[in-house]
PDB file of C-alpha atoms in Angstrom:
ATOM      1  CA  MET A   1     -35.341  14.341 -45.544  1.00 49.00           C
ATOM      2  CA  SER A   2     -37.219  15.928 -47.997  1.00 50.00           C
ATOM      3  CA  PRO A   3     -39.828  14.131 -50.337  1.00 53.00           C
ATOM      4  CA  ALA A   4     -38.439  15.261 -53.595  1.00 56.00           C
ATOM      5  CA  ASN A   5     -35.074  14.107 -52.141  1.00 54.00           C
ATOM      6  CA  PRO A   6     -35.616  10.135 -50.659  1.00 52.00           C
ATOM      7  CA  GLY A   7     -32.368   9.068 -51.924  1.00 49.00           C
ATOM      8  CA  GLU A   8     -30.519  11.417 -49.089  1.00 50.00           C
ATOM      9  CA  ASP A   9     -32.025   9.224 -46.459  1.00 49.00           C
ATOM     10  CA  ALA A  10     -30.410   5.832 -48.177  1.00 48.00           C
ATOM     11  CA  GLY A  11     -27.526   6.863 -48.836  1.00 47.00           C
ATOM     12  CA  VAL A  12     -27.299   8.060 -45.251  1.00 49.00           C
ATOM     13  CA  SER A  13     -28.111   4.729 -43.691  1.00 49.00           C
ATOM     14  CA  GLY A  14     -26.506   2.553 -46.571  1.00 50.00           C
ATOM     15  CA  PHE A  15     -23.064   4.924 -45.507  1.00 50.00           C
ATOM     16  CA  GLU A  16     -23.784   3.531 -41.938  1.00 51.00           C
ATOM     17  CA  SER A  17     -24.750  -0.526 -42.915  1.00 51.00           C
ATOM     18  CA  GLN A  18     -20.905   0.442 -44.716  1.00 53.00           C
ATOM     19  CA  GLU A  19     -19.172   1.747 -42.360  1.00 55.00           C
ATOM     20  CA  THR A  20     -20.149  -1.255 -39.836  1.00 63.00           C
ATOM     21  CA  GLU A  21     -18.824  -4.064 -42.154  1.00 73.00           C
ATOM     22  CA  PRO A  22     -15.635  -2.821 -41.889  1.00 78.00           C
ATOM     23  CA  ASP A  23     -16.115  -2.360 -38.321  1.00 87.00           C
ATOM     24  CA  TYR A  24     -17.016  -5.836 -37.878  1.00 88.00           C
ATOM     25  CA  GLU A  25     -13.872  -7.061 -40.261  1.00 90.00           C
ATOM     26  CA  VAL A  26     -11.489  -4.975 -38.480  1.00 91.00           C
ATOM     27  CA  GLU A  27     -12.625  -6.367 -35.116  1.00 91.00           C
ATOM     28  CA  GLU A  28     -12.869 -10.241 -36.736  1.00 92.00           C
ATOM     29  CA  LEU A  29      -8.998  -9.742 -38.114  1.00 94.00           C
ATOM     30  CA  GLU A  30      -7.895  -8.017 -34.308  1.00 94.00           C
ATOM     31  CA  LEU A  31      -9.371 -10.842 -33.401  1.00 95.00           C
ATOM     32  CA  GLU A  32      -7.371 -13.182 -35.233  1.00 95.00           C
ATOM     33  CA  VAL A  33      -4.214 -11.411 -35.156  1.00 96.00           C
ATOM     34  CA  ASN A  34      -4.402 -11.731 -31.416  1.00 95.00           C
ATOM     35  CA  GLN A  35      -5.230 -15.455 -31.094  1.00 95.00           C
ATOM     36  CA  ILE A  36      -2.377 -15.679 -33.997  1.00 95.00           C
ATOM     37  CA  ALA A  37      -0.098 -13.463 -31.392  1.00 95.00           C
ATOM     38  CA  LEU A  38      -1.079 -15.661 -28.315  1.00 94.00           C
ATOM     39  CA  ARG A  39       0.001 -18.800 -30.013  1.00 93.00           C
ATOM     40  CA  ILE A  40       3.285 -17.888 -31.152  1.00 92.00           C
ATOM     41  CA  HIS A  41       4.165 -17.237 -27.628  1.00 91.00           C
ATOM     42  CA  HIS A  42       3.221 -20.359 -26.850  1.00 91.00           C
ATOM     43  CA  TYR A  43       5.600 -22.092 -29.507  1.00 88.00           C
ATOM     44  CA  ARG A  44       8.286 -19.485 -28.237  1.00 88.00           C
ATOM     45  CA  SER A  45       7.789 -20.941 -24.742  1.00 87.00           C
ATOM     46  CA  THR A  46       7.229 -24.346 -25.610  1.00 88.00           C
ATOM     47  CA  LEU A  47       9.793 -24.603 -28.208  1.00 86.00           C
ATOM     48  CA  SER A  48      13.251 -24.673 -26.911  1.00 83.00           C
ATOM     49  CA  ALA A  49      12.072 -26.974 -24.295  1.00 84.00           C
ATOM     50  CA  GLN A  50      11.454 -29.033 -27.281  1.00 86.00           C
ATOM     51  CA  LEU A  51      13.963 -28.615 -28.688  1.00 86.00           C
ATOM     52  CA  LYS A  52      16.447 -29.650 -26.012  1.00 85.00           C
ATOM     53  CA  SER A  53      14.063 -32.094 -24.776  1.00 85.00           C
ATOM     54  CA  SER A  54      14.952 -33.419 -28.062  1.00 86.00           C
ATOM     55  CA  PHE A  55      18.794 -32.187 -28.686  1.00 83.00           C
ATOM     56  CA  PHE A  56      19.090 -34.547 -25.187  1.00 81.00           C
ATOM     57  CA  SER A  57      17.198 -37.820 -26.698  1.00 82.00           C
ATOM     58  CA  LEU A  58      19.611 -37.268 -30.261  1.00 81.00           C
ATOM     59  CA  LEU A  59      22.683 -37.073 -27.942  1.00 78.00           C
ATOM     60  CA  GLU A  60      21.443 -40.183 -25.340  1.00 78.00           C
ATOM     61  CA  SER A  61      20.526 -42.332 -28.819  1.00 76.00           C
ATOM     62  CA  SER A  62      23.479 -41.005 -30.305  1.00 74.00           C
ATOM     63  CA  ARG A  63      25.884 -42.488 -27.685  1.00 71.00           C
ATOM     64  CA  PRO A  64      27.081 -45.715 -28.290  1.00 68.00           C
ATOM     65  CA  LEU A  65      26.703 -48.339 -24.968  1.00 64.00           C
ATOM     66  CA  PRO A  66      29.008 -49.096 -23.167  1.00 59.00           C
ATOM     67  CA  ILE A  67      29.876 -52.719 -22.887  1.00 58.00           C
ATOM     68  CA  GLY A  68      29.981 -53.554 -19.299  1.00 55.00           C
ATOM     69  CA  ALA A  69      26.848 -51.072 -18.707  1.00 50.00           C
ATOM     70  CA  SER A  70      24.714 -54.249 -17.310  1.00 49.00           C
ATOM     71  CA  GLU A  71      27.359 -55.144 -14.841  1.00 48.00           C
ATOM     72  CA  LEU A  72      28.069 -51.746 -14.057  1.00 47.00           C
ATOM     73  CA  GLY A  73      24.765 -51.149 -12.875  1.00 48.00           C
ATOM     74  CA  THR A  74      24.122 -53.985 -10.693  1.00 45.00           C
ATOM     75  CA  SER A  75      27.315 -53.442  -8.280  1.00 45.00           C
ATOM     76  CA  ALA A  76      26.924 -49.783  -8.552  1.00 43.00           C
ATOM     77  CA  ALA A  77      23.292 -49.605  -6.803  1.00 44.00           C
ATOM     78  CA  ARG A  78      22.901 -48.935  -3.472  1.00 46.00           C
ATOM     79  CA  PRO A  79      21.777 -51.389  -0.833  1.00 46.00           C
ATOM     80  CA  ASP A  80      18.795 -50.276   1.464  1.00 48.00           C
ATOM     81  CA  HIS A  81      18.752 -47.892   3.912  1.00 48.00           C
ATOM     82  CA  GLU A  82      16.835 -49.461   6.578  1.00 48.00           C
ATOM     83  CA  ASP A  83      18.756 -48.013   9.070  1.00 50.00           C
ATOM     84  CA  ASP A  84      19.505 -44.843   7.528  1.00 48.00           C
ATOM     85  CA  GLU A  85      15.327 -44.800   7.830  1.00 49.00           C
ATOM     86  CA  GLN A  86      16.086 -45.888  12.065  1.00 50.00           C
ATOM     87  CA  THR A  87      18.395 -42.383  12.178  1.00 47.00           C
ATOM     88  CA  THR A  88      15.782 -40.231  10.571  1.00 47.00           C
ATOM     89  CA  THR A  89      13.558 -40.984  13.647  1.00 51.00           C
ATOM     90  CA  ARG A  90      16.119 -40.448  16.124  1.00 51.00           C
ATOM     91  CA  GLY A  91      15.431 -36.424  15.747  1.00 51.00           C
ATOM     92  CA  GLU A  92      18.321 -36.062  12.718  1.00 60.00           C
ATOM     93  CA  GLY A  93      16.140 -35.191  10.203  1.00 66.00           C
ATOM     94  CA  ALA A  94      16.840 -32.106   8.745  1.00 68.00           C
ATOM     95  CA  VAL A  95      20.813 -32.731   8.745  1.00 72.00           C
ATOM     96  CA  HIS A  96      20.412 -36.600   8.055  1.00 78.00           C
ATOM     97  CA  GLU A  97      18.486 -35.825   4.788  1.00 82.00           C
ATOM     98  CA  GLU A  98      20.759 -33.058   3.529  1.00 83.00           C
ATOM     99  CA  GLY A  99      23.432 -36.179   3.652  1.00 83.00           C
ATOM    100  CA  LEU A 100      21.284 -38.577   1.677  1.00 87.00           C
ATOM    101  CA  GLU A 101      20.804 -36.212  -0.770  1.00 89.00           C
ATOM    102  CA  THR A 102      24.241 -35.237  -1.095  1.00 90.00           C
ATOM    103  CA  ALA A 103      24.922 -39.232  -0.664  1.00 89.00           C
ATOM    104  CA  LYS A 104      22.420 -39.783  -3.789  1.00 91.00           C
ATOM    105  CA  LYS A 105      24.852 -36.950  -5.141  1.00 92.00           C
ATOM    106  CA  ILE A 106      27.443 -38.623  -5.169  1.00 93.00           C
ATOM    107  CA  GLN A 107      26.502 -41.738  -6.366  1.00 92.00           C
ATOM    108  CA  LEU A 108      25.257 -40.375 -10.005  1.00 92.00           C
ATOM    109  CA  LEU A 109      28.063 -38.582 -10.529  1.00 93.00           C
ATOM    110  CA  GLU A 110      30.246 -41.524  -9.457  1.00 93.00           C
ATOM    111  CA  ASP A 111      27.841 -43.515 -12.049  1.00 90.00           C
ATOM    112  CA  LYS A 112      28.868 -40.920 -14.247  1.00 91.00           C
ATOM    113  CA  ILE A 113      32.362 -40.762 -14.208  1.00 92.00           C
ATOM    114  CA  SER A 114      32.363 -44.214 -14.514  1.00 91.00           C
ATOM    115  CA  SER A 115      30.580 -44.420 -17.816  1.00 88.00           C
ATOM    116  CA  ASN A 116      32.920 -41.996 -19.238  1.00 89.00           C
ATOM    117  CA  ILE A 117      35.588 -44.024 -18.403  1.00 91.00           C
ATOM    118  CA  ILE A 118      34.152 -47.021 -19.788  1.00 91.00           C
ATOM    119  CA  LEU A 119      33.060 -45.568 -23.469  1.00 90.00           C
ATOM    120  CA  ILE A 120      37.487 -43.817 -23.178  1.00 92.00           C
ATOM    121  CA  PRO A 121      38.261 -46.380 -25.924  1.00 92.00           C
ATOM    122  CA  THR A 122      35.086 -45.910 -28.563  1.00 91.00           C
ATOM    123  CA  VAL A 123      35.585 -42.403 -28.098  1.00 92.00           C
ATOM    124  CA  LEU A 124      40.083 -42.712 -28.774  1.00 94.00           C
ATOM    125  CA  LYS A 125      38.375 -44.611 -31.966  1.00 94.00           C
ATOM    126  CA  ARG A 126      36.761 -41.524 -33.027  1.00 93.00           C
ATOM    127  CA  MET A 127      38.732 -39.360 -32.525  1.00 94.00           C
ATOM    128  CA  LYS A 128      41.626 -41.072 -34.421  1.00 95.00           C
ATOM    129  CA  ASP A 129      38.573 -41.319 -36.933  1.00 94.00           C
ATOM    130  CA  CYS A 130      38.241 -38.479 -37.464  1.00 92.00           C
ATOM    131  CA  ILE A 131      42.273 -36.512 -37.607  1.00 92.00           C
ATOM    132  CA  SER A 132      43.632 -40.303 -39.698  1.00 91.00           C
ATOM    133  CA  THR A 133      39.988 -38.447 -42.447  1.00 89.00           C
ATOM    134  CA  ILE A 134      41.752 -34.446 -41.968  1.00 86.00           C
ATOM    135  CA  ASP A 135      45.074 -35.970 -42.998  1.00 86.00           C
ATOM    136  CA  ASN A 136      43.835 -37.486 -45.361  1.00 84.00           C
ATOM    137  CA  LEU A 137      42.224 -34.231 -46.445  1.00 80.00           C
ATOM    138  CA  ALA A 138      45.099 -32.478 -45.820  1.00 73.00           C
ATOM    139  CA  SER A 139      47.517 -34.614 -48.763  1.00 75.00           C
ATOM    140  CA  TYR A 140      44.326 -33.790 -50.927  1.00 73.00           C
ATOM    141  CA  ASN A 141      45.910 -32.094 -54.456  1.00 74.00           C
ATOM    142  CA  GLY A 142      43.263 -30.108 -55.235  1.00 74.00           C
ATOM    143  CA  VAL A 143      42.106 -26.835 -55.747  1.00 76.00           C
ATOM    144  CA  ILE A 144      41.837 -25.165 -52.296  1.00 74.00           C
ATOM    145  CA  HIS A 145      40.768 -21.037 -52.113  1.00 82.00           C
ATOM    146  CA  PRO A 146      43.421 -19.557 -50.413  1.00 81.00           C
ATOM    147  CA  ALA A 147      41.795 -17.786 -47.877  1.00 84.00           C
ATOM    148  CA  PHE A 148      41.821 -21.246 -47.011  1.00 80.00           C
ATOM    149  CA  LYS A 149      45.374 -22.098 -46.828  1.00 77.00           C
ATOM    150  CA  ARG A 150      47.219 -21.126 -43.806  1.00 76.00           C
ATOM    151  CA  LYS A 151      50.524 -18.736 -43.958  1.00 76.00           C
ATOM    152  CA  LYS A 152      54.120 -20.089 -44.303  1.00 74.00           C
ATOM    153  CA  THR A 153      55.905 -18.866 -42.148  1.00 73.00           C
ATOM    154  CA  SER A 154      60.115 -18.582 -42.598  1.00 65.00           C
TER     155      SER A 154
END
């Protein structure tokens, strides 16, 4: 701080300003890293549910519609439950509600089973097509790597 060396003060103040700039940049980078970490956490938590829902919708869209689906839906529909409401008011509320839930689950299971039964011919046709394709590949005379060949038993 002598008047003979005026550059000393400038160097010290310049050093302080250079030191605050990197600190500011480091804080900005840390803030960006935290934001990216939050986004990654959000993606990891929601991505599995999104993939699951899109996979199930893809499976449902690729599944062939049953021929008698409209007939099945109308015949499998349950009638109105006016008598059920009367029994819940009698005092058997909790037991009867459990019975209703069980009945709904049974009806849903019956609907799924009947829709699967309707689709059996379509699935069998697909299986036969796949088996014939595999048989055609088995009779293929091209070069097959030895790792994929079966060992002949004698």
